[in-house]
Short mmCIF file of C-alpha atoms and ligand atoms in Angstrom, two decimals:
data_model
loop_
_atom_site.label_atom_id
_atom_site.label_comp_id
_atom_site.label_asym_id
_atom_site.label_seq_id
_atom_site.Cartn_x
_atom_site.Cartn_y
_atom_site.Cartn_z
CA MET Q 11 0.03 0.06 -0.09
CA THR Q 12 1.58 3.27 -1.01
CA ILE Q 13 -1.20 5.72 -1.56
CA LEU Q 14 -3.98 6.69 1.06
CA LEU Q 15 -6.70 8.76 0.21
CA THR Q 16 -8.17 10.69 3.21
CA THR Q 17 -10.68 13.58 4.31
CA LEU Q 18 -12.16 14.74 7.47
CA ASN Q 19 -15.85 14.62 6.93
CA ALA Q 20 -18.14 16.85 8.74
CA ARG Q 21 -19.89 13.80 10.43
CA TYR Q 22 -19.31 10.10 10.35
CA THR Q 23 -22.53 9.38 8.54
CA HIS Q 24 -21.23 11.53 5.57
CA ALA Q 25 -19.38 8.93 3.25
CA SER Q 26 -17.05 10.89 1.08
CA LEU Q 27 -18.00 10.59 -2.67
CA GLY Q 28 -14.95 12.38 -3.78
CA LEU Q 29 -12.47 9.79 -2.32
CA ARG Q 30 -14.44 7.13 -3.65
CA TYR Q 31 -14.24 8.63 -7.33
CA LEU Q 32 -10.46 9.04 -6.91
CA LEU Q 33 -9.98 5.41 -5.95
CA ALA Q 34 -12.45 4.23 -8.65
CA ASN Q 35 -10.22 5.90 -11.23
CA MET Q 36 -6.76 4.88 -9.88
CA GLY Q 37 -6.32 2.28 -12.59
CA GLU Q 38 -3.28 -0.02 -12.16
CA LEU Q 39 -2.55 1.75 -8.76
CA GLN Q 40 -5.89 0.75 -7.33
CA GLU Q 41 -4.63 -2.35 -5.61
CA GLN Q 42 -2.11 -0.29 -3.76
CA THR Q 43 -4.50 2.57 -2.69
CA LYS Q 44 -6.79 2.86 0.30
CA ILE Q 45 -9.43 5.18 1.84
CA ARG Q 46 -9.39 6.12 5.44
CA GLU Q 47 -11.90 8.63 6.62
CA PHE Q 48 -11.92 10.79 9.67
CA VAL Q 49 -14.41 13.20 11.29
CA ILE Q 50 -14.07 16.90 12.19
CA GLY Q 51 -13.11 17.13 15.86
CA ALA Q 52 -10.63 14.21 15.98
CA ARG Q 53 -7.22 15.00 17.45
CA SER Q 54 -4.67 15.98 14.95
CA THR Q 55 -1.91 13.93 16.40
CA ASP Q 56 -4.29 10.79 16.46
CA VAL Q 57 -5.13 11.47 12.80
CA VAL Q 58 -1.52 11.51 11.78
CA GLU Q 59 -0.68 8.46 13.91
CA LYS Q 60 -3.32 6.52 12.18
CA ILE Q 61 -2.36 7.80 8.55
CA LEU Q 62 1.12 6.71 9.41
CA ALA Q 63 0.05 3.38 10.23
CA PHE Q 64 -0.74 2.72 6.58
CA ARG Q 65 3.16 3.34 5.68
CA GLN Q 66 5.10 0.45 4.62
CA PRO Q 67 8.83 0.49 5.36
CA GLY Q 68 10.94 1.28 2.52
CA GLN Q 69 8.25 2.33 0.23
CA LYS Q 70 7.22 5.71 -0.95
CA PHE Q 71 4.05 6.89 0.67
CA ILE Q 72 1.52 9.29 -0.79
CA VAL Q 73 -1.36 10.76 1.14
CA GLY Q 74 -4.08 12.49 -0.67
CA PHE Q 75 -6.31 14.96 1.33
CA GLY Q 76 -9.86 16.10 0.35
CA VAL Q 77 -9.99 19.66 1.47
CA TYR Q 78 -13.19 21.59 1.92
CA ILE Q 79 -14.19 24.75 3.64
CA TRP Q 80 -15.38 22.82 6.73
CA ASN Q 81 -12.24 20.91 7.16
CA VAL Q 82 -9.52 23.28 6.03
CA VAL Q 83 -8.40 24.47 9.47
CA GLU Q 84 -8.10 20.98 10.83
CA THR Q 85 -6.52 19.60 7.77
CA THR Q 86 -3.84 22.10 7.80
CA GLN Q 87 -2.93 21.10 11.41
CA ILE Q 88 -2.86 17.66 10.23
CA VAL Q 89 -0.63 18.34 7.22
CA ALA Q 90 1.77 20.44 9.34
CA ILE Q 91 2.25 17.62 11.91
CA LEU Q 92 2.46 15.03 9.31
CA LYS Q 93 5.26 16.90 7.36
CA ARG Q 94 7.05 17.49 10.81
CA VAL Q 95 7.05 13.81 11.84
CA ALA Q 96 7.48 12.31 8.43
CA PRO Q 97 8.80 14.85 5.96
CA ASP Q 98 9.37 12.06 3.34
CA VAL Q 99 5.51 11.47 3.06
CA VAL Q 100 4.27 13.03 -0.28
CA VAL Q 101 1.24 15.07 0.36
CA ILE Q 102 -1.16 15.85 -2.39
CA LEU Q 103 -4.37 18.18 -1.79
CA GLY Q 104 -7.38 18.39 -3.79
CA GLY Q 105 -11.00 19.75 -3.37
CA PRO Q 106 -12.79 22.99 -3.73
CA GLU Q 107 -11.10 24.97 -1.00
CA VAL Q 108 -7.47 24.54 -2.62
CA SER Q 109 -8.65 24.92 -6.19
CA HIS Q 110 -8.65 28.74 -6.10
CA GLU Q 111 -6.49 31.53 -4.78
CA THR Q 112 -3.78 28.86 -4.32
CA SER Q 113 -0.78 31.54 -3.76
CA ASP Q 114 -2.11 32.56 -0.04
CA GLN Q 115 -2.89 29.33 1.60
CA GLU Q 116 -0.81 27.86 4.57
CA ILE Q 117 -1.93 24.48 3.65
CA ILE Q 118 -0.68 24.73 0.09
CA ARG Q 119 2.63 25.93 1.42
CA LEU Q 120 2.95 22.90 3.56
CA ALA Q 121 1.82 20.46 0.79
CA ASP Q 122 3.94 18.84 -2.02
CA TYR Q 123 1.47 19.08 -4.70
CA VAL Q 124 -2.04 20.41 -5.31
CA ILE Q 125 -4.60 19.41 -8.01
CA THR Q 126 -7.21 22.10 -8.61
CA GLY Q 127 -10.60 21.38 -10.11
CA TRP Q 128 -11.48 17.81 -11.15
CA GLY Q 129 -9.18 15.21 -9.54
CA ASP Q 130 -10.87 12.09 -10.90
CA ILE Q 131 -8.09 11.31 -13.55
CA SER Q 132 -5.55 13.87 -12.69
CA PHE Q 133 -4.91 12.40 -9.13
CA ALA Q 134 -3.99 8.92 -10.52
CA HIS Q 135 -1.72 10.49 -13.33
CA LEU Q 136 0.08 12.57 -10.66
CA CYS Q 137 0.82 9.53 -8.47
CA GLN Q 138 2.21 7.56 -11.36
CA GLN Q 139 4.74 10.43 -12.08
CA ILE Q 140 5.59 10.59 -8.17
CA LEU Q 141 6.14 6.76 -8.14
CA ARG Q 142 7.53 5.97 -11.33
CA GLY Q 143 8.99 9.46 -12.73
CA PRO Q 144 9.52 11.54 -14.36
CA GLN Q 145 8.90 13.55 -11.33
CA PRO Q 146 6.48 16.33 -11.75
CA LEU Q 147 8.02 19.86 -11.75
CA MET Q 148 5.07 21.83 -10.79
CA LYS Q 149 3.45 21.87 -7.34
CA ILE Q 150 0.03 23.17 -8.81
CA HIS Q 151 -1.37 21.04 -11.37
CA ALA Q 152 -4.97 22.03 -12.99
CA GLY Q 153 -7.17 18.87 -13.05
CA LEU Q 154 -8.08 17.70 -16.36
CA GLN Q 155 -11.94 17.31 -16.94
CA PRO Q 156 -12.20 14.05 -18.87
CA PRO Q 157 -15.32 13.30 -21.04
CA MET Q 158 -17.91 12.02 -18.66
CA ASN Q 159 -17.96 8.43 -19.90
CA ASP Q 160 -14.10 8.12 -19.12
CA ILE Q 161 -14.86 8.54 -15.41
CA ARG Q 162 -15.57 5.24 -13.52
CA LEU Q 163 -18.24 5.57 -11.27
CA PRO Q 164 -17.44 4.78 -7.67
CA TYR Q 165 -20.60 3.39 -6.22
CA GLN Q 166 -19.47 -0.21 -5.76
CA LEU Q 167 -16.84 1.18 -3.43
CA TYR Q 168 -19.45 2.09 -0.84
CA SER Q 169 -19.15 -0.82 1.52
CA ASP Q 170 -21.95 -2.86 3.13
CA GLN Q 171 -21.27 -0.82 6.31
CA ASP Q 172 -21.75 2.53 4.42
CA ILE Q 173 -24.95 1.21 3.02
CA ARG Q 174 -26.44 0.34 6.30
CA HIS Q 175 -25.08 3.38 8.37
CA ARG Q 176 -24.25 6.21 6.37
CA THR Q 177 -26.03 8.67 3.63
CA LEU Q 178 -24.93 7.65 0.06
CA TYR Q 179 -24.14 10.47 -1.98
CA VAL Q 180 -24.80 10.14 -5.67
CA GLU Q 181 -24.84 12.44 -8.81
CA ALA Q 182 -26.41 11.85 -12.08
CA SER Q 183 -24.55 15.07 -13.33
CA ARG Q 184 -21.94 17.52 -12.46
CA GLY Q 185 -21.86 21.30 -12.76
CA CYS Q 186 -24.58 23.92 -13.05
CA PRO Q 187 -25.48 26.40 -16.06
CA PHE Q 188 -26.50 29.08 -13.82
CA LYS Q 189 -24.32 31.94 -12.55
CA CYS Q 190 -25.23 32.91 -8.93
CA GLU Q 191 -22.11 34.74 -7.81
CA PHE Q 192 -21.89 33.39 -4.37
CA CYS Q 193 -21.81 30.02 -5.56
CA LEU Q 194 -18.68 28.01 -6.72
CA SER Q 195 -20.86 26.07 -9.39
CA SER Q 196 -21.49 29.40 -11.20
CA LEU Q 197 -17.84 28.79 -12.49
CA ASP Q 198 -18.90 25.80 -14.29
CA LYS Q 199 -21.18 27.54 -16.84
CA THR Q 200 -22.93 24.35 -17.86
CA ALA Q 201 -23.89 20.95 -16.51
CA TRP Q 202 -22.53 17.57 -17.74
CA PRO Q 203 -24.64 14.45 -17.36
CA PHE Q 204 -23.17 11.05 -16.85
CA ASP Q 205 -24.74 8.27 -19.05
CA ILE Q 206 -28.04 7.81 -17.48
CA ASP Q 207 -28.47 4.12 -18.22
CA VAL Q 208 -25.08 3.41 -16.70
CA PHE Q 209 -25.57 5.54 -13.64
CA LEU Q 210 -29.19 3.75 -12.97
CA ALA Q 211 -27.61 0.46 -13.33
CA GLU Q 212 -25.24 1.60 -10.37
CA MET Q 213 -28.48 2.73 -8.43
CA GLU Q 214 -29.85 -0.77 -8.90
CA SER Q 215 -26.89 -2.44 -7.54
CA LEU Q 216 -26.86 -0.35 -4.64
CA TYR Q 217 -30.48 -0.92 -4.18
CA GLN Q 218 -29.98 -4.56 -4.33
CA ARG Q 219 -27.31 -4.33 -1.79
CA GLY Q 220 -29.84 -2.60 0.59
CA ALA Q 221 -29.25 0.99 -0.07
CA ARG Q 222 -32.42 3.00 0.77
CA LEU Q 223 -31.25 6.44 1.23
CA PHE Q 224 -30.06 8.16 -1.62
CA LYS Q 225 -28.72 11.86 -1.58
CA PHE Q 226 -28.34 13.40 -5.09
CA VAL Q 227 -25.63 16.25 -5.22
CA ASP Q 228 -26.59 17.16 -8.69
CA ARG Q 229 -26.85 20.91 -8.47
CA THR Q 230 -30.02 21.15 -10.47
CA PHE Q 231 -31.92 17.78 -10.74
CA ASN Q 232 -34.86 19.32 -12.78
CA LEU Q 233 -32.68 20.79 -15.45
CA ASN Q 234 -33.20 18.03 -18.03
CA ILE Q 235 -36.89 16.87 -17.40
CA LYS Q 236 -36.48 13.63 -19.55
CA THR Q 237 -33.54 12.68 -17.20
CA SER Q 238 -35.57 13.60 -13.94
CA LEU Q 239 -38.33 11.52 -14.97
CA LYS Q 240 -36.11 8.61 -15.63
CA ILE Q 241 -34.67 8.81 -12.27
CA MET Q 242 -37.94 9.45 -10.42
CA GLN Q 243 -39.38 6.37 -12.24
CA PHE Q 244 -36.51 4.24 -10.90
CA PHE Q 245 -37.45 5.14 -7.46
CA LEU Q 246 -41.17 4.85 -8.02
CA ASP Q 247 -40.76 1.26 -9.26
CA LYS Q 248 -38.89 0.35 -6.26
CA LEU Q 249 -41.57 1.81 -4.07
CA ALA Q 250 -44.29 -0.10 -5.94
CA ALA Q 251 -42.42 -3.33 -5.64
CA ALA Q 252 -41.66 -2.97 -2.04
CA PRO Q 253 -43.83 -0.50 -0.37
CA ASP Q 254 -43.05 -1.88 3.13
CA ASP Q 255 -39.25 -1.39 2.48
CA PRO Q 256 -39.38 2.30 0.91
CA VAL Q 257 -36.46 4.32 -0.37
CA PHE Q 258 -36.07 7.92 0.41
CA ALA Q 259 -34.51 10.34 -2.35
CA HIS Q 260 -33.05 13.77 -1.83
CA PHE Q 261 -32.67 15.99 -4.73
CA GLU Q 262 -31.82 19.80 -5.33
CA VAL Q 263 -34.17 21.71 -7.64
CA VAL Q 264 -34.47 24.96 -9.11
CA PRO Q 265 -37.85 26.41 -7.98
CA ASP Q 266 -39.20 28.03 -11.11
CA HIS Q 267 -39.03 24.92 -13.41
CA LEU Q 268 -41.76 22.22 -12.40
CA PRO Q 269 -43.34 21.16 -15.74
CA ASP Q 270 -46.45 19.19 -15.63
CA ALA Q 271 -44.77 15.96 -16.34
CA LEU Q 272 -42.44 16.24 -13.52
CA LYS Q 273 -45.43 17.36 -11.21
CA GLU Q 274 -47.21 14.23 -12.07
CA GLY Q 275 -44.34 12.06 -11.33
CA ILE Q 276 -43.69 14.01 -7.89
CA GLN Q 277 -47.35 13.29 -6.96
CA LYS Q 278 -46.90 9.59 -7.01
CA PHE Q 279 -44.36 9.58 -4.15
CA PRO Q 280 -45.76 8.62 -0.86
CA GLU Q 281 -45.07 10.30 2.25
CA GLY Q 282 -41.44 9.93 3.59
CA THR Q 283 -39.88 8.97 0.42
CA LEU Q 284 -38.91 12.36 -1.34
CA GLN Q 285 -37.27 15.37 -0.26
CA PHE Q 286 -36.43 18.62 -2.34
CA GLU Q 287 -33.75 21.14 -1.42
CA ILE Q 288 -34.92 24.33 -3.10
CA GLY Q 289 -32.66 27.29 -3.54
CA ILE Q 290 -34.56 30.63 -3.22
CA GLN Q 291 -31.69 32.46 -1.67
CA SER Q 292 -33.38 35.88 -2.09
CA PHE Q 293 -36.96 36.87 -3.31
CA ASN Q 294 -35.48 40.60 -3.84
CA PRO Q 295 -35.12 41.21 -7.67
CA GLU Q 296 -32.52 43.80 -7.03
CA VAL Q 297 -30.28 41.49 -5.06
CA GLN Q 298 -30.88 38.75 -7.67
CA SER Q 299 -29.92 40.99 -10.55
CA LEU Q 300 -26.63 42.09 -8.57
CA ILE Q 301 -25.36 38.45 -7.98
CA SER Q 302 -26.52 37.44 -11.46
CA ARG Q 303 -29.41 34.90 -10.25
CA LYS Q 304 -32.02 34.31 -12.67
CA GLN Q 305 -35.32 33.36 -11.04
CA ASN Q 306 -38.87 33.86 -11.82
CA ASN Q 307 -40.12 34.75 -8.32
CA ASP Q 308 -43.76 34.14 -9.02
CA LYS Q 309 -43.32 31.03 -10.65
CA ALA Q 310 -41.07 29.90 -7.73
CA ALA Q 311 -43.55 30.70 -5.27
CA GLU Q 312 -46.47 29.17 -7.02
CA ASN Q 313 -44.46 25.96 -7.37
CA ILE Q 314 -43.35 25.88 -3.76
CA ARG Q 315 -46.96 26.28 -2.97
CA TRP Q 316 -48.00 23.58 -5.32
CA LEU Q 317 -45.46 21.13 -3.73
CA CYS Q 318 -46.67 21.97 -0.16
CA GLU Q 319 -50.31 21.49 -1.13
CA HIS Q 320 -50.32 18.70 -3.81
CA SER Q 321 -47.36 16.54 -3.05
CA HIS Q 322 -45.75 14.59 -0.19
CA ALA Q 323 -42.32 15.87 -0.90
CA HIS Q 324 -40.46 17.18 2.28
CA LEU Q 325 -39.40 20.62 1.46
CA HIS Q 326 -36.15 22.29 2.57
CA VAL Q 327 -35.83 25.82 1.21
CA ASP Q 328 -32.69 27.84 1.40
CA LEU Q 329 -32.47 31.56 2.06
CA ILE Q 330 -29.20 33.53 2.20
CA ALA Q 331 -28.79 36.60 4.48
CA GLY Q 332 -25.85 39.12 3.85
CA LEU Q 333 -26.22 39.19 0.10
CA PRO Q 334 -25.19 42.47 -1.52
CA GLY Q 335 -28.31 44.91 -1.72
CA GLU Q 336 -30.31 42.97 0.80
CA THR Q 337 -31.42 45.11 3.74
CA MET Q 338 -33.02 43.70 6.97
CA GLN Q 339 -36.30 44.90 5.67
CA SER Q 340 -36.10 43.17 2.31
CA PHE Q 341 -34.68 40.01 3.93
CA ALA Q 342 -37.67 39.99 6.29
CA ALA Q 343 -40.19 40.43 3.60
CA GLY Q 344 -38.65 37.51 1.74
CA PHE Q 345 -38.54 35.22 5.03
CA ASN Q 346 -42.25 36.07 5.54
CA LYS Q 347 -43.36 35.51 1.90
CA LEU Q 348 -41.59 32.00 2.22
CA VAL Q 349 -43.06 31.26 5.62
CA ALA Q 350 -46.35 31.80 4.24
CA LEU Q 351 -45.74 29.25 1.48
CA GLY Q 352 -45.41 26.63 3.96
CA PRO Q 353 -42.37 24.56 3.13
CA HIS Q 354 -41.38 22.15 6.16
CA GLU Q 355 -37.82 23.84 6.56
CA ILE Q 356 -36.13 27.01 5.90
CA GLN Q 357 -32.59 26.85 5.87
CA PHE Q 358 -31.29 30.25 6.88
CA GLY Q 359 -27.82 30.62 5.53
CA ILE Q 360 -25.38 33.45 5.97
CA LEU Q 361 -23.45 34.73 3.08
CA LYS Q 362 -19.92 33.04 2.97
CA ARG Q 363 -17.08 34.01 0.67
CA LEU Q 364 -16.00 30.84 -0.99
CA ARG Q 365 -12.82 31.02 -2.66
CA GLY Q 366 -13.04 31.69 -6.39
CA THR Q 367 -16.61 32.95 -6.30
CA PRO Q 368 -17.15 36.18 -8.21
CA VAL Q 369 -19.43 37.72 -5.44
CA ILE Q 370 -16.32 39.67 -4.26
CA ARG Q 371 -16.65 42.00 -7.04
CA HIS Q 372 -19.11 43.96 -4.96
CA THR Q 373 -16.67 44.11 -2.03
CA GLU Q 374 -16.11 47.90 -2.46
CA ALA Q 375 -19.52 49.11 -3.46
CA PHE Q 376 -21.31 47.14 -0.74
CA GLN Q 377 -18.70 47.23 1.79
CA LEU Q 378 -18.70 43.44 2.00
CA THR Q 379 -16.69 42.59 5.17
CA PHE Q 380 -15.89 38.86 5.63
CA ASP Q 381 -14.29 36.90 8.28
CA PRO Q 382 -10.69 35.97 7.17
CA GLN Q 383 -11.11 32.52 8.79
CA PRO Q 384 -13.12 29.63 7.19
CA PRO Q 385 -16.02 29.56 6.53
CA TYR Q 386 -15.61 33.21 5.60
CA THR Q 387 -18.89 34.22 6.93
CA ILE Q 388 -19.95 37.76 6.21
CA LEU Q 389 -19.65 39.88 9.21
CA ALA Q 390 -21.21 43.22 7.83
CA ASN Q 391 -22.07 45.06 4.67
CA LYS Q 392 -23.33 48.53 3.67
CA ASP Q 393 -26.89 47.74 4.71
CA VAL Q 394 -26.49 45.32 7.60
CA PRO Q 395 -24.11 46.47 10.26
CA PHE Q 396 -22.20 43.88 12.29
CA ALA Q 397 -24.58 44.13 15.27
CA ASP Q 398 -27.52 43.22 13.01
CA MET Q 399 -25.58 40.48 11.23
CA GLN Q 400 -24.80 38.83 14.50
CA LYS Q 401 -28.53 38.95 15.24
CA LEU Q 402 -29.12 37.33 12.04
CA VAL Q 403 -26.56 34.68 12.85
CA ARG Q 404 -28.21 33.87 16.12
CA PHE Q 405 -31.82 33.97 14.49
CA ALA Q 406 -30.29 31.17 12.04
CA ARG Q 407 -29.36 28.97 14.92
CA TYR Q 408 -32.26 29.29 17.19
CA TRP Q 409 -34.48 28.86 13.92
CA ASP Q 410 -32.51 25.48 13.41
CA MET Q 411 -33.18 24.55 17.04
CA VAL Q 412 -37.02 25.44 17.28
CA ALA Q 413 -38.38 25.41 13.84
CA ASN Q 414 -36.34 23.13 11.51
CA SER Q 415 -35.89 20.52 14.40
CA GLY Q 416 -39.45 19.95 13.98
CA ARG Q 417 -39.82 19.56 17.83
CA PHE Q 418 -42.23 22.48 18.24
CA ALA Q 419 -44.95 21.83 15.46
CA ASN Q 420 -47.74 23.21 17.64
CA THR Q 421 -45.89 26.05 19.31
CA LEU Q 422 -44.03 27.55 16.23
CA PRO Q 423 -47.17 28.92 14.45
CA VAL Q 424 -47.86 30.83 17.85
CA VAL Q 425 -44.47 32.02 18.05
CA LEU Q 426 -44.48 33.33 14.48
CA GLY Q 427 -48.01 34.87 14.48
CA ASP Q 428 -48.65 37.11 11.66
CA ALA Q 429 -45.05 38.53 11.40
CA PRO Q 430 -42.78 35.50 11.49
CA PHE Q 431 -39.45 37.27 10.90
CA GLU Q 432 -40.31 40.12 13.27
CA ASN Q 433 -41.44 37.69 15.98
CA PHE Q 434 -38.83 35.38 15.71
CA LEU Q 435 -36.22 37.88 15.82
CA ALA Q 436 -37.85 39.21 19.04
CA PHE Q 437 -37.71 35.62 20.25
CA SER Q 438 -34.13 35.22 19.18
CA ASP Q 439 -33.10 38.40 20.74
CA TRP Q 440 -34.55 37.45 24.15
CA MET Q 441 -33.17 33.99 24.04
CA TYR Q 442 -29.64 35.43 23.64
CA THR Q 443 -30.30 38.00 26.48
CA ASN Q 444 -31.44 35.22 28.70
CA THR Q 445 -29.22 32.42 28.09
CA ASP Q 446 -25.99 34.05 26.47
CA ALA Q 447 -25.86 30.90 24.35
CA THR Q 448 -26.60 29.73 20.95
CA HIS Q 449 -25.46 26.04 21.26
CA LYS Q 450 -25.81 23.25 23.72
CA ILE Q 451 -29.37 24.22 24.99
CA ALA Q 452 -30.83 20.91 25.99
CA LEU Q 453 -34.27 20.21 24.61
CA ASP Q 454 -36.00 20.39 28.09
CA ARG Q 455 -34.30 23.62 28.84
CA LEU Q 456 -35.28 25.00 25.33
CA ALA Q 457 -38.87 24.02 25.87
CA GLY Q 458 -38.84 25.91 29.05
CA LEU Q 459 -37.56 28.92 27.49
CA VAL Q 460 -40.03 28.81 24.62
CA SER Q 461 -42.77 28.59 27.33
CA ARG Q 462 -41.23 31.46 29.55
CA TRP Q 463 -41.05 33.72 26.39
CA LEU Q 464 -44.70 33.19 25.43
CA GLN Q 465 -45.81 34.18 29.02
CA GLU Q 466 -43.35 36.85 29.64
CA GLU Q 467 -43.33 38.46 26.10
CA ARG Q 468 -46.55 37.37 24.74
CA GLY Q 469 -48.67 37.81 27.95
CA MET Q 470 -49.95 34.25 27.58
CA GLU Q 471 -51.24 32.41 30.71
CA ARG Q 472 -48.80 30.15 32.34
CA GLU Q 473 -51.09 26.96 31.90
CA ALA Q 474 -51.95 27.71 28.26
CA ALA Q 475 -48.24 28.13 27.27
CA LEU Q 476 -47.23 25.13 29.24
CA ALA Q 477 -50.00 23.02 27.92
CA LEU Q 478 -49.06 24.31 24.18
CA VAL Q 479 -45.41 23.57 24.63
CA SER Q 480 -46.12 20.10 26.11
CA SER Q 481 -48.38 19.28 23.30
CA ASP Q 482 -45.35 19.13 21.12
CA TYR Q 483 -43.74 16.84 23.52
CA ALA Q 484 -46.76 14.50 23.54
CA GLY Q 485 -46.60 14.49 19.79
CA ASP Q 486 -50.24 15.97 19.50
CA ALA Q 487 -49.83 17.96 16.30
CA ARG Q 488 -52.73 20.13 15.83
CA HIS Q 489 -51.51 22.25 13.32
CA LYS Q 490 -51.99 20.07 10.45
CA GLN Q 491 -51.16 21.58 6.96
CA THR Q 492 -54.09 22.07 5.08
CA SER Q 493 -54.24 20.68 1.80
CA SER Q 494 -55.68 18.89 -1.07
CA LYS Q 495 -52.97 16.38 -1.53
CA PRO Q 496 -53.51 13.13 -3.57
CA ALA Q 497 -54.33 9.99 -1.65
CA ALA Q 498 -50.88 8.44 -2.33
CA GLU Q 499 -50.37 5.52 -0.45
CA LYS Q 500 -49.12 6.18 3.30
CA THR Q 501 -45.82 4.67 4.36
CA THR Q 502 -43.87 4.52 7.55
CA ALA Q 503 -40.54 4.81 5.50
CA LYS Q 504 -37.84 3.04 7.46
CA ALA Q 505 -35.38 5.16 5.38
CA THR Q 506 -37.01 8.36 6.15
CA PRO Q 507 -34.56 10.42 8.40
CA GLN Q 508 -35.90 11.39 11.90
CA ARG Q 509 -36.16 15.15 11.51
CA GLN Q 510 -38.20 14.68 8.26
CA SER Q 511 -40.36 12.13 9.85
CA ARG Q 512 -41.04 14.75 12.68
CA HIS Q 513 -42.20 17.27 10.12
CA ILE Q 514 -44.36 14.74 8.49
CA ALA Q 515 -45.98 13.77 11.57
CA ALA Q 516 -46.83 17.47 12.17
S1 SF4 C 613 -26.77 28.47 -6.48
FE1 SF4 C 613 -27.67 26.71 -7.36
S2 SF4 C 613 -28.58 27.39 -9.52
FE2 SF4 C 613 -27.06 29.00 -8.68
S3 SF4 C 613 -24.96 28.40 -9.53
FE3 SF4 C 613 -25.24 27.69 -7.54
S4 SF4 C 613 -25.83 25.46 -8.09
FE4 SF4 C 613 -26.37 26.64 -9.81
#
């Protein structure tokens, strides 16, 4: 064994698709290549020790690290220690975090080689050169993008353990044709599909091995409707053949493109089997134009409402605070509009300056001030001063705990009232004043705090507030979504993640 592929995943349940692509495409070096994944938070020295345990005496040892915005700080420490205790180990970096702005990164200074962009084929090629010569002269190598059919698919490399216990990431296409300036995919300018029949054959094999939870990382699942329908039909066939052992599929979709044929397919999915992540980011046309995001807001709203009312899909919709031109007022209006549409979750993100993204062209005009440390979150801009941005960051955190968690299905509508953003911001400010914490608030304590807020700030009677909050504990979800959903077969999906199950129950 001479080559180790490694990364720090955000959680154990996230299996790295990128490393498996590299291993699948190692060619004749595959036999001597292994994967070892770690999880954020591991001690750097322990990780280095475990990496070095793979080294064989007298042999060259190459370690390839997948570097992402969430692991770059810890990976930098690991590479620093590794190069100190074993300077002869050859370190190759790859991944989005090291694919741009390569001249000013400590981790790149420490490494031997870097592959920017696509690594599928280039990593194996670079290893060949290192092991067999001639030695590569350059440190930074621009990864070659091969024809899609030349990339070997990695799905057989998911182990039985992965299939049983981890989220399986899959992709039917790469890239995105849209140009939203805060997003790394905007640099792609187009999307490249894999051969759909070859891809579905791989999905079949995963399914036969027991996989039931499929998370598609395609940036826009509903770009090519013919392909989307084929993929959906694959899952519908599985659901029809084994309704008691259902699959759960997650797709990212653009909200303003749901033709009738797609809607028909979506309607056939029973509860707990389908999830859509929908990027709205902003409902403000001026902001959209500034960041080059093309979106028909009316169509997007109409489609989200249709999905809420006529499908069983679990909806997770993304908004971003801190974009150039977005004020507190315009963000609040967008948030309230989205809440009124009724998605199960609103992912309230704060703008981050991802390396390589063109959003920085607005830095001067909009006084964009980003944290210099990963994940490079925006701290302030012309329209939202630091203190307000901090309030938004806390809002996002409490929103996750109270709303997205699905733990307060009955209480949340009462907290939000008829001005969701304003009321939840008041709740969020009160929470921070009273706890000085945004993390590690146990559920019991959180429930007590919600009940206290309803009494102190809303004037609710103690008994009424306690009864409301405890109805959530008792699972008595009285605030059902009003809808005219089709009578698709109900299912208790074993593959449905817990949080989504709570939302469905509400
Ligand atoms: S935000 Fe979504 S639609 Fe826009 S470029 Fe990124 S992936 Fe594409």
